[in-house]
C-alpha atoms as an extended CHARMM CRD file, in Angstrom:
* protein
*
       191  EXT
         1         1  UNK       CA             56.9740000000      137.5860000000       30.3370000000  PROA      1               0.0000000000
         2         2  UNK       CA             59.1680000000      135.1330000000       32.3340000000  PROA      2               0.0000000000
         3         3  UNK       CA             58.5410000000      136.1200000000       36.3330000000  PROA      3               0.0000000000
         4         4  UNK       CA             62.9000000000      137.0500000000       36.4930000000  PROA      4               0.0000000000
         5         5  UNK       CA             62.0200000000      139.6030000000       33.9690000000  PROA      5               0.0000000000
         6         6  UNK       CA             59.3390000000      141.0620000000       36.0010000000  PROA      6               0.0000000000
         7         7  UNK       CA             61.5810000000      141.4310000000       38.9320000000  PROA      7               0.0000000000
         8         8  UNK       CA             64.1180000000      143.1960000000       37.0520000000  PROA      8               0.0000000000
         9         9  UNK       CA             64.2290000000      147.1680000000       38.3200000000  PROA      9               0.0000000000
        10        10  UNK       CA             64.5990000000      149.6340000000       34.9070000000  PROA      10              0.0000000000
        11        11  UNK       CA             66.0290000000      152.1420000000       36.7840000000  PROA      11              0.0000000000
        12        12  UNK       CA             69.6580000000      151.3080000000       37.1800000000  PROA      12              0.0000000000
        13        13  UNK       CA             71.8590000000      147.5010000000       36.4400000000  PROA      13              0.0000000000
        14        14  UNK       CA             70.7740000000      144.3830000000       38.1730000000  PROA      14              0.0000000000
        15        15  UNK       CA             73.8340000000      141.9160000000       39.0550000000  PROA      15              0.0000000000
        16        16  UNK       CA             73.8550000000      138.3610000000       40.8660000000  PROA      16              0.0000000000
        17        17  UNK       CA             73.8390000000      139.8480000000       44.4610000000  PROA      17              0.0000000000
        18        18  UNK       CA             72.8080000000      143.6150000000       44.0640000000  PROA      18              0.0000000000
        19        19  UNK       CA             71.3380000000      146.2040000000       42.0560000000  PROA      19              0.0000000000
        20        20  UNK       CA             73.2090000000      149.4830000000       41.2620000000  PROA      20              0.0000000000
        21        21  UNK       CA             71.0890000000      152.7990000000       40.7880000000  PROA      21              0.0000000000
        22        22  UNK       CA             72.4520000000      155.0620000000       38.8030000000  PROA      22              0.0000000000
        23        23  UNK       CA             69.9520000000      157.9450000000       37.3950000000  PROA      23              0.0000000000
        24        24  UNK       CA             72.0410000000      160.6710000000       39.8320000000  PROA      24              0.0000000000
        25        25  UNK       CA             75.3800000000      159.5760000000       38.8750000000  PROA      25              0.0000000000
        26        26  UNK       CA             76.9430000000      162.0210000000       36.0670000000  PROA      26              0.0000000000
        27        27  UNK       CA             78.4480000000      158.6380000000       34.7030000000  PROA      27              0.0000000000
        28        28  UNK       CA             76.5760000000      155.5070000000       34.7100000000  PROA      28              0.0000000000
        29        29  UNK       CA             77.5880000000      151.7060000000       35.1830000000  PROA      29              0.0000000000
        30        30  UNK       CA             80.0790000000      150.9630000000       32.3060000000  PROA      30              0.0000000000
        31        31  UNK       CA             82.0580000000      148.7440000000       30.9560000000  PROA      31              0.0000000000
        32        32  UNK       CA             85.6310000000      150.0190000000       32.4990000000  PROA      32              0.0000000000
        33        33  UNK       CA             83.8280000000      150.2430000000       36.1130000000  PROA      33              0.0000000000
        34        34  UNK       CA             82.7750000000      146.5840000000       35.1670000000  PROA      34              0.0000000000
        35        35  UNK       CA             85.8710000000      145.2040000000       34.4170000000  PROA      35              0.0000000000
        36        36  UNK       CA             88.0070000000      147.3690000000       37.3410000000  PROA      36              0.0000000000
        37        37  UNK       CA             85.8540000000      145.3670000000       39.7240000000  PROA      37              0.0000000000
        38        38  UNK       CA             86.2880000000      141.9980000000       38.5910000000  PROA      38              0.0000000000
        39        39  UNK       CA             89.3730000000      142.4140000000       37.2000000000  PROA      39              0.0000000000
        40        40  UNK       CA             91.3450000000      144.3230000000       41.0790000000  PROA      40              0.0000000000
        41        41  UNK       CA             93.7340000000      141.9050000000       42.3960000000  PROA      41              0.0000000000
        42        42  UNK       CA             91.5550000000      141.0460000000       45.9570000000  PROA      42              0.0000000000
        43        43  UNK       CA             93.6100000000      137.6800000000       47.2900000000  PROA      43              0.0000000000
        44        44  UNK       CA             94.6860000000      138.7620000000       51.0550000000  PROA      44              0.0000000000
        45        45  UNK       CA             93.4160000000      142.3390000000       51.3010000000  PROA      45              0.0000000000
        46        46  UNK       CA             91.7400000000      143.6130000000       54.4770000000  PROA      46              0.0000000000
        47        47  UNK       CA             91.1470000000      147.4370000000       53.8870000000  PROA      47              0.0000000000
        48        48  UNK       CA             90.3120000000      148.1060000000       50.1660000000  PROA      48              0.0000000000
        49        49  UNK       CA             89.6170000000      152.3420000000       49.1760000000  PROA      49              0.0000000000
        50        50  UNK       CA             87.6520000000      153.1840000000       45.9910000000  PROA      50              0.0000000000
        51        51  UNK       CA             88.6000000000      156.9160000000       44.7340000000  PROA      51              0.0000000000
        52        52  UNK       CA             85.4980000000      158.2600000000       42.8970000000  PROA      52              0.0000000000
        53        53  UNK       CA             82.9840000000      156.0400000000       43.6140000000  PROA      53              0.0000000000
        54        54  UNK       CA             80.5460000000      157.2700000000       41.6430000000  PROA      54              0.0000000000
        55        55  UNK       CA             77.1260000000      154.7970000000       41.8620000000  PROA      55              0.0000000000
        56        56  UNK       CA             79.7820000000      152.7120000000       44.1210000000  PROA      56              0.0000000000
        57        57  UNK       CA             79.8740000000      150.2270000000       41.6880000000  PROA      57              0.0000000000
        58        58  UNK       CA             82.6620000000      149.0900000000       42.0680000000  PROA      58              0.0000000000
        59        59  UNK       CA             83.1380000000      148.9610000000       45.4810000000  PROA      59              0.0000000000
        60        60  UNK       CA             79.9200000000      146.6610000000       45.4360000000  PROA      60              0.0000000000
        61        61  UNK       CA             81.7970000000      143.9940000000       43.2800000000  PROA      61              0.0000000000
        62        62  UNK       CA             84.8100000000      143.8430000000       45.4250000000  PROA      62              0.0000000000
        63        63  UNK       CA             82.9370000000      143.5160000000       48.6200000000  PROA      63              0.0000000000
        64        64  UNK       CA             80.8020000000      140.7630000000       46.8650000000  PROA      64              0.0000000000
        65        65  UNK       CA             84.5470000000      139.1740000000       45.9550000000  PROA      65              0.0000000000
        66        66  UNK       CA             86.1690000000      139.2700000000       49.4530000000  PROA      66              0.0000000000
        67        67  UNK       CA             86.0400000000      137.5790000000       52.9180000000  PROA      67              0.0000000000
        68        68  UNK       CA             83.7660000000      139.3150000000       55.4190000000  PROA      68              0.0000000000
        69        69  UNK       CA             86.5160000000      141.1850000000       57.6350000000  PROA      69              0.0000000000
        70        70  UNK       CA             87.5460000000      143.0500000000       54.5680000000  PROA      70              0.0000000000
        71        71  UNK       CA             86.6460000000      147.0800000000       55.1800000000  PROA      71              0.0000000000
        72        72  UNK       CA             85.8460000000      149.3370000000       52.0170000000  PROA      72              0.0000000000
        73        73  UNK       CA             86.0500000000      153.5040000000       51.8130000000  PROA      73              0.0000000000
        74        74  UNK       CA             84.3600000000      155.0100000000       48.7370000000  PROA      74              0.0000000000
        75        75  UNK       CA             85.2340000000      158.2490000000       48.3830000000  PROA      75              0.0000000000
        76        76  UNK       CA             83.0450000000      160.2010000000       45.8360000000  PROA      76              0.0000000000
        77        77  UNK       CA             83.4270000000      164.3170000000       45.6540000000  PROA      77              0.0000000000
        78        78  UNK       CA             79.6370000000      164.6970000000       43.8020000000  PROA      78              0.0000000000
        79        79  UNK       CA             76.6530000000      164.9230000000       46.5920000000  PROA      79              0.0000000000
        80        80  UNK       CA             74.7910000000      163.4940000000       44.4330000000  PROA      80              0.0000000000
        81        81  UNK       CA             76.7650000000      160.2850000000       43.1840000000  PROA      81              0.0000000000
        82        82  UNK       CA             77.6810000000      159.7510000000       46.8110000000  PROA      82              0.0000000000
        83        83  UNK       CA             74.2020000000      159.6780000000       48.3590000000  PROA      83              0.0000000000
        84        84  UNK       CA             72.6670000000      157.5090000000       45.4770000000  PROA      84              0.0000000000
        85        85  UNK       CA             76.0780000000      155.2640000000       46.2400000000  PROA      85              0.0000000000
        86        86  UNK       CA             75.1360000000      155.4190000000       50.1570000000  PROA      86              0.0000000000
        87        87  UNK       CA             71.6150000000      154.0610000000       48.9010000000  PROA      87              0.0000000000
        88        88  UNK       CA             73.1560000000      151.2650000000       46.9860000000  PROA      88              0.0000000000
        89        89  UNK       CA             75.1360000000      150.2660000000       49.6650000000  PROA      89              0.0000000000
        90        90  UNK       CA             72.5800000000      150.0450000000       52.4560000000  PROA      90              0.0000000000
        91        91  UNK       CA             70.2680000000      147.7900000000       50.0990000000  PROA      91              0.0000000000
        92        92  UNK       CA             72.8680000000      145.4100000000       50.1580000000  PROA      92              0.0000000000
        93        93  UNK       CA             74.3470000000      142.3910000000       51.3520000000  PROA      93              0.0000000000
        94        94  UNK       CA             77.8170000000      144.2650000000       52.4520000000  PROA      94              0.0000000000
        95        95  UNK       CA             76.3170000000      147.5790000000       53.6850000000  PROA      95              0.0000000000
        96        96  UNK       CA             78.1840000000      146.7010000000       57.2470000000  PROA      96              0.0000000000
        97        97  UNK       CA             81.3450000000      146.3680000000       55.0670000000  PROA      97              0.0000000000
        98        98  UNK       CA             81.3260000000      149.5020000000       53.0900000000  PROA      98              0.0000000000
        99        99  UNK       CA             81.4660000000      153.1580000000       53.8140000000  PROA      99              0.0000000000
       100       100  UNK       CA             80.6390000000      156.1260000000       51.5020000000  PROA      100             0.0000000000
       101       101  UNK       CA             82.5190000000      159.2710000000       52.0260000000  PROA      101             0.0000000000
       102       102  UNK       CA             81.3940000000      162.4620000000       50.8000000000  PROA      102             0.0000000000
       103       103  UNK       CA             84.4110000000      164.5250000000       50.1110000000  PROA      103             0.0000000000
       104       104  UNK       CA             87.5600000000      165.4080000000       47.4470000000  PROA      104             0.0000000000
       105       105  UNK       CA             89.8880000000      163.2760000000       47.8590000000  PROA      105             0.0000000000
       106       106  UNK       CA             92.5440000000      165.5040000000       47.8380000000  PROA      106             0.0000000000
       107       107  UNK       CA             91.5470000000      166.6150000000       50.7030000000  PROA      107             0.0000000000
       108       108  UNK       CA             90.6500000000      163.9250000000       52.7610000000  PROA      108             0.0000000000
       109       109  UNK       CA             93.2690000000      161.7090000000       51.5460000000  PROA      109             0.0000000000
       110       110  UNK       CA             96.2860000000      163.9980000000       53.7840000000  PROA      110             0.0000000000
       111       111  UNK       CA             93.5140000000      163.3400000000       56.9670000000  PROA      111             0.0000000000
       112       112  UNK       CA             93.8640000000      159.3900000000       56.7640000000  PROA      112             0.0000000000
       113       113  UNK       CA             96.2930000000      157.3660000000       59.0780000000  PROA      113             0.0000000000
       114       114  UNK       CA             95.3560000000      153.9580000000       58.2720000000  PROA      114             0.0000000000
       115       115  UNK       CA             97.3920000000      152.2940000000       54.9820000000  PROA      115             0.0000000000
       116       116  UNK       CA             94.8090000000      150.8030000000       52.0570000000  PROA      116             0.0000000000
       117       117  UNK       CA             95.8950000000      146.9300000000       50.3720000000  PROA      117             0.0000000000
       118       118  UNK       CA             93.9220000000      147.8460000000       47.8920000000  PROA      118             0.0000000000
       119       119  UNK       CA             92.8310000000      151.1840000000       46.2680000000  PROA      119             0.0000000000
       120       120  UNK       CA             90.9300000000      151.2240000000       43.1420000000  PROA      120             0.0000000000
       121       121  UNK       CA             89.9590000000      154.2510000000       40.6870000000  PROA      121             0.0000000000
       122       122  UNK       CA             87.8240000000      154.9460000000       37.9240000000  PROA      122             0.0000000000
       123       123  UNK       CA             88.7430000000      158.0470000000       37.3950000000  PROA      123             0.0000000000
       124       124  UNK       CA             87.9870000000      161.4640000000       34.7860000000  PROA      124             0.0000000000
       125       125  UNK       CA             89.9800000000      160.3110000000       31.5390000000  PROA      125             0.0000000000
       126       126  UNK       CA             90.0350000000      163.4890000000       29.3420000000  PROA      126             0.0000000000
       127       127  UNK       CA             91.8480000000      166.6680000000       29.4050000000  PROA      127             0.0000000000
       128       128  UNK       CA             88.8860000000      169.5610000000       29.4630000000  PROA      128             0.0000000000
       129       129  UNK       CA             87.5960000000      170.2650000000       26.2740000000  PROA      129             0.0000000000
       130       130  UNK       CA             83.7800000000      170.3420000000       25.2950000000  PROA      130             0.0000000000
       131       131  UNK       CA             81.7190000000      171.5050000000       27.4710000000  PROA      131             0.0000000000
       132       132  UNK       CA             79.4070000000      168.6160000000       28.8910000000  PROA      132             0.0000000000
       133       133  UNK       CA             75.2790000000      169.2910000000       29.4800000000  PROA      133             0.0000000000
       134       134  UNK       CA             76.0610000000      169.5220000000       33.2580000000  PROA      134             0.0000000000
       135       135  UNK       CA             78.7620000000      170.4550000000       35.7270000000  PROA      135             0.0000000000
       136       136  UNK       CA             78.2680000000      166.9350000000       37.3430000000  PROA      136             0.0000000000
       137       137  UNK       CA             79.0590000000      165.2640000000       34.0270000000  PROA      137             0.0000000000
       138       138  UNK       CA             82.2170000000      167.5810000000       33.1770000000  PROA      138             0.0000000000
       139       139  UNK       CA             83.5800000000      166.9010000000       36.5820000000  PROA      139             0.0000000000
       140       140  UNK       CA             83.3740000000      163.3100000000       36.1870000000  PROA      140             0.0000000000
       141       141  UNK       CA             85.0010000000      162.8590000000       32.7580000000  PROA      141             0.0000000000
       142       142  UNK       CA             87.5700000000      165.4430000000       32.8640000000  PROA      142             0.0000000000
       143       143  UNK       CA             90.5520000000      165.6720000000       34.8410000000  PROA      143             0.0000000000
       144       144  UNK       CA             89.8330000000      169.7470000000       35.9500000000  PROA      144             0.0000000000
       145       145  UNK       CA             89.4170000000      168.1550000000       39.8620000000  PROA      145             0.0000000000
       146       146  UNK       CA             91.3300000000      165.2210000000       39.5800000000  PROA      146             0.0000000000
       147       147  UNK       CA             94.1870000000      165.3250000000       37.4360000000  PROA      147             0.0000000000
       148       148  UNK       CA             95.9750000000      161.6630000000       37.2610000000  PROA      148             0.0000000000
       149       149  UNK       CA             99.0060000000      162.8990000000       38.8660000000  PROA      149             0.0000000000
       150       150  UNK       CA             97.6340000000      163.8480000000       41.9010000000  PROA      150             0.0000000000
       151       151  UNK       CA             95.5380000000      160.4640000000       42.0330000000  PROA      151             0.0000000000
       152       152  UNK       CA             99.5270000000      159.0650000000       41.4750000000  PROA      152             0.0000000000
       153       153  UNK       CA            100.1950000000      161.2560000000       44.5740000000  PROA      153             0.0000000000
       154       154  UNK       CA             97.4610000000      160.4260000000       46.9180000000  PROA      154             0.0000000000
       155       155  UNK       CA             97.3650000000      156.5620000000       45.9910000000  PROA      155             0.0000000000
       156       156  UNK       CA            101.2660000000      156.4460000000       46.7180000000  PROA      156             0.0000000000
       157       157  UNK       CA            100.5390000000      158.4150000000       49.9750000000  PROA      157             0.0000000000
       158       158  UNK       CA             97.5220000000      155.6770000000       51.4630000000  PROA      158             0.0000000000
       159       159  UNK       CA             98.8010000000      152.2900000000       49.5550000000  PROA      159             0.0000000000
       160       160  UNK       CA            100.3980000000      149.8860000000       52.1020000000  PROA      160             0.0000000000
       161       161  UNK       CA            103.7870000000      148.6270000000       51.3160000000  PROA      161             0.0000000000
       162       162  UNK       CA            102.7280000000      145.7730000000       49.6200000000  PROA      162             0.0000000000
       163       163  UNK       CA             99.4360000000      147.1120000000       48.0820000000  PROA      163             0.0000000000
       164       164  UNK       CA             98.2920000000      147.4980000000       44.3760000000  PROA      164             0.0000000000
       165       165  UNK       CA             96.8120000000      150.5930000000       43.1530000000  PROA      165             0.0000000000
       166       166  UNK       CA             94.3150000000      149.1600000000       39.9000000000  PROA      166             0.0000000000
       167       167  UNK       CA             92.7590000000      152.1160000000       37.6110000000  PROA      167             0.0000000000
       168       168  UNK       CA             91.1840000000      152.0590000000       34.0840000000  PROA      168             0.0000000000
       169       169  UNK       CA             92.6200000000      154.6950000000       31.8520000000  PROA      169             0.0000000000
       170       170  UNK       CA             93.0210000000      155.0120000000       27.7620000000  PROA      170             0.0000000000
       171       171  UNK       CA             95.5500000000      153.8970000000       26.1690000000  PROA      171             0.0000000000
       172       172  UNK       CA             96.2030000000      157.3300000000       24.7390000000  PROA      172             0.0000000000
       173       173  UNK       CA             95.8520000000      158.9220000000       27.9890000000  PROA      173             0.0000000000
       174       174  UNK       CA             97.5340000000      155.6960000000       30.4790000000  PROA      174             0.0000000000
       175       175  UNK       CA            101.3120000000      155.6440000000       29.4020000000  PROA      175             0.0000000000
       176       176  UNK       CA            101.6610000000      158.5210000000       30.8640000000  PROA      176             0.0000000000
       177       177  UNK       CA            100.9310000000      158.0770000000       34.7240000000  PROA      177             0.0000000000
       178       178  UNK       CA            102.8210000000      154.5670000000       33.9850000000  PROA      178             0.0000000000
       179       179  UNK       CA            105.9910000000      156.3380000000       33.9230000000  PROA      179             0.0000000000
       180       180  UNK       CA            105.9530000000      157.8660000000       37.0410000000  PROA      180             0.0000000000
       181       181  UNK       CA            105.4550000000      154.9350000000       39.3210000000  PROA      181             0.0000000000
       182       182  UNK       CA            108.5540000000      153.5200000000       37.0070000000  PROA      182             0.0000000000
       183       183  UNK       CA            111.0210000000      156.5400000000       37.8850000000  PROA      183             0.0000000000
       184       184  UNK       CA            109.4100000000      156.5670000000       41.7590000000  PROA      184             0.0000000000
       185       185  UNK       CA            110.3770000000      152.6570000000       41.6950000000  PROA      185             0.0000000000
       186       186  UNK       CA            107.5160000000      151.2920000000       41.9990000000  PROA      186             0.0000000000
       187       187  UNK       CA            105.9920000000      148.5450000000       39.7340000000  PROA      187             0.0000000000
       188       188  UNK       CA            103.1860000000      148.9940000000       36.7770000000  PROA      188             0.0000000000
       189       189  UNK       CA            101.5990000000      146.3440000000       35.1280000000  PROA      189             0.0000000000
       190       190  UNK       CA             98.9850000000      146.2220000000       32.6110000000  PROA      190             0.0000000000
       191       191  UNK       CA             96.0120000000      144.2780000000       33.1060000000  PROA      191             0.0000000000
């Protein structure tokens, strides 16, 4: 066994610059979280705001991609996610860079002053249907707590003038919240 195979932890995903525990996280490190953080626009941003954190993924990969004065929130409504996220955070290089917030965002979003460049969300895809083997789970793939017009609502209510609001949806389920920034004037683009 080569020695970088010994040093690799089983326990979660091992990138470049971190490692990302994820065995309390109702969802785990996926392809969609994967491609949200190297795919966010980051050129000029200074306060970035990741809604749902989860394992805080991706607000790992954008701090790894920006300049050092750049600030990230992660918001993340399960205890659970958000102190395994926490732990994640303070084992790595950007732990001065990132804070994990405990909290639903639609509530803490109306308590915030300060405008995001950036806000990011991986957010619960599916309508509610079958039931999921825990609450954790359900709560993090279907939109019962965070339905995607009220992300719309809070993203349009902390983006800065000039900032981009990046989330992974289905195809089946994206067209939808596309319109909306359309008939509010705003611009949508597909990545």
């Amino acid at each position: 066994m080569s020695q970088l195979k010994a040093q690799l932890r089983r326990d979660g995903f091992t990138f470049k610059q971190f490692f990302v525990a994820h065995d309390r996280c109702a969802m785990k490190v996926g392809t969609d979280g994967i491609l949200l953080g190297a795919w966010a626009p980051v050129a000029g941003v200074k306060r970035i705001l990741d809604i749902g954190t989860g394992s805080g993924l991706v607000a790992l990969m954008l701090a790894q991609r920006t300049e050092e004065h750049v600030t990230i929130d992660a918001v993340e409504l399960d205890a659970q996610a958000a102190g395994q996220a926490g732990e994640n955070v303070a084992e790595s290089p950007w732990a001065d860079r990132i804070t994990v917030k405990c909290a639903d965002v639609l509530a803490w979003a109306p308590e915030q002053t300060a405008r995001y460049d950036l806000i990011v969300s991986n957010p619960p895809y599916y309508e509610p249907g079958v039931e999921c083997g825990t609450p954790e789970r359900e709560q993090a793939r279907y939109t019962g707590s965070l339905d995607h017009k009220a992300l719309l609502v809070n993203a349009a209510e902390l983006i800065s003038e000039e900032g981009f609001f990046c989330v992974v949806l289905p195809e089946s389920t994206g067209n939808t919240p596309i319109a909306a920034p359309r008939a509010a004037g705003a611009f949508a683009k597909r990545g």
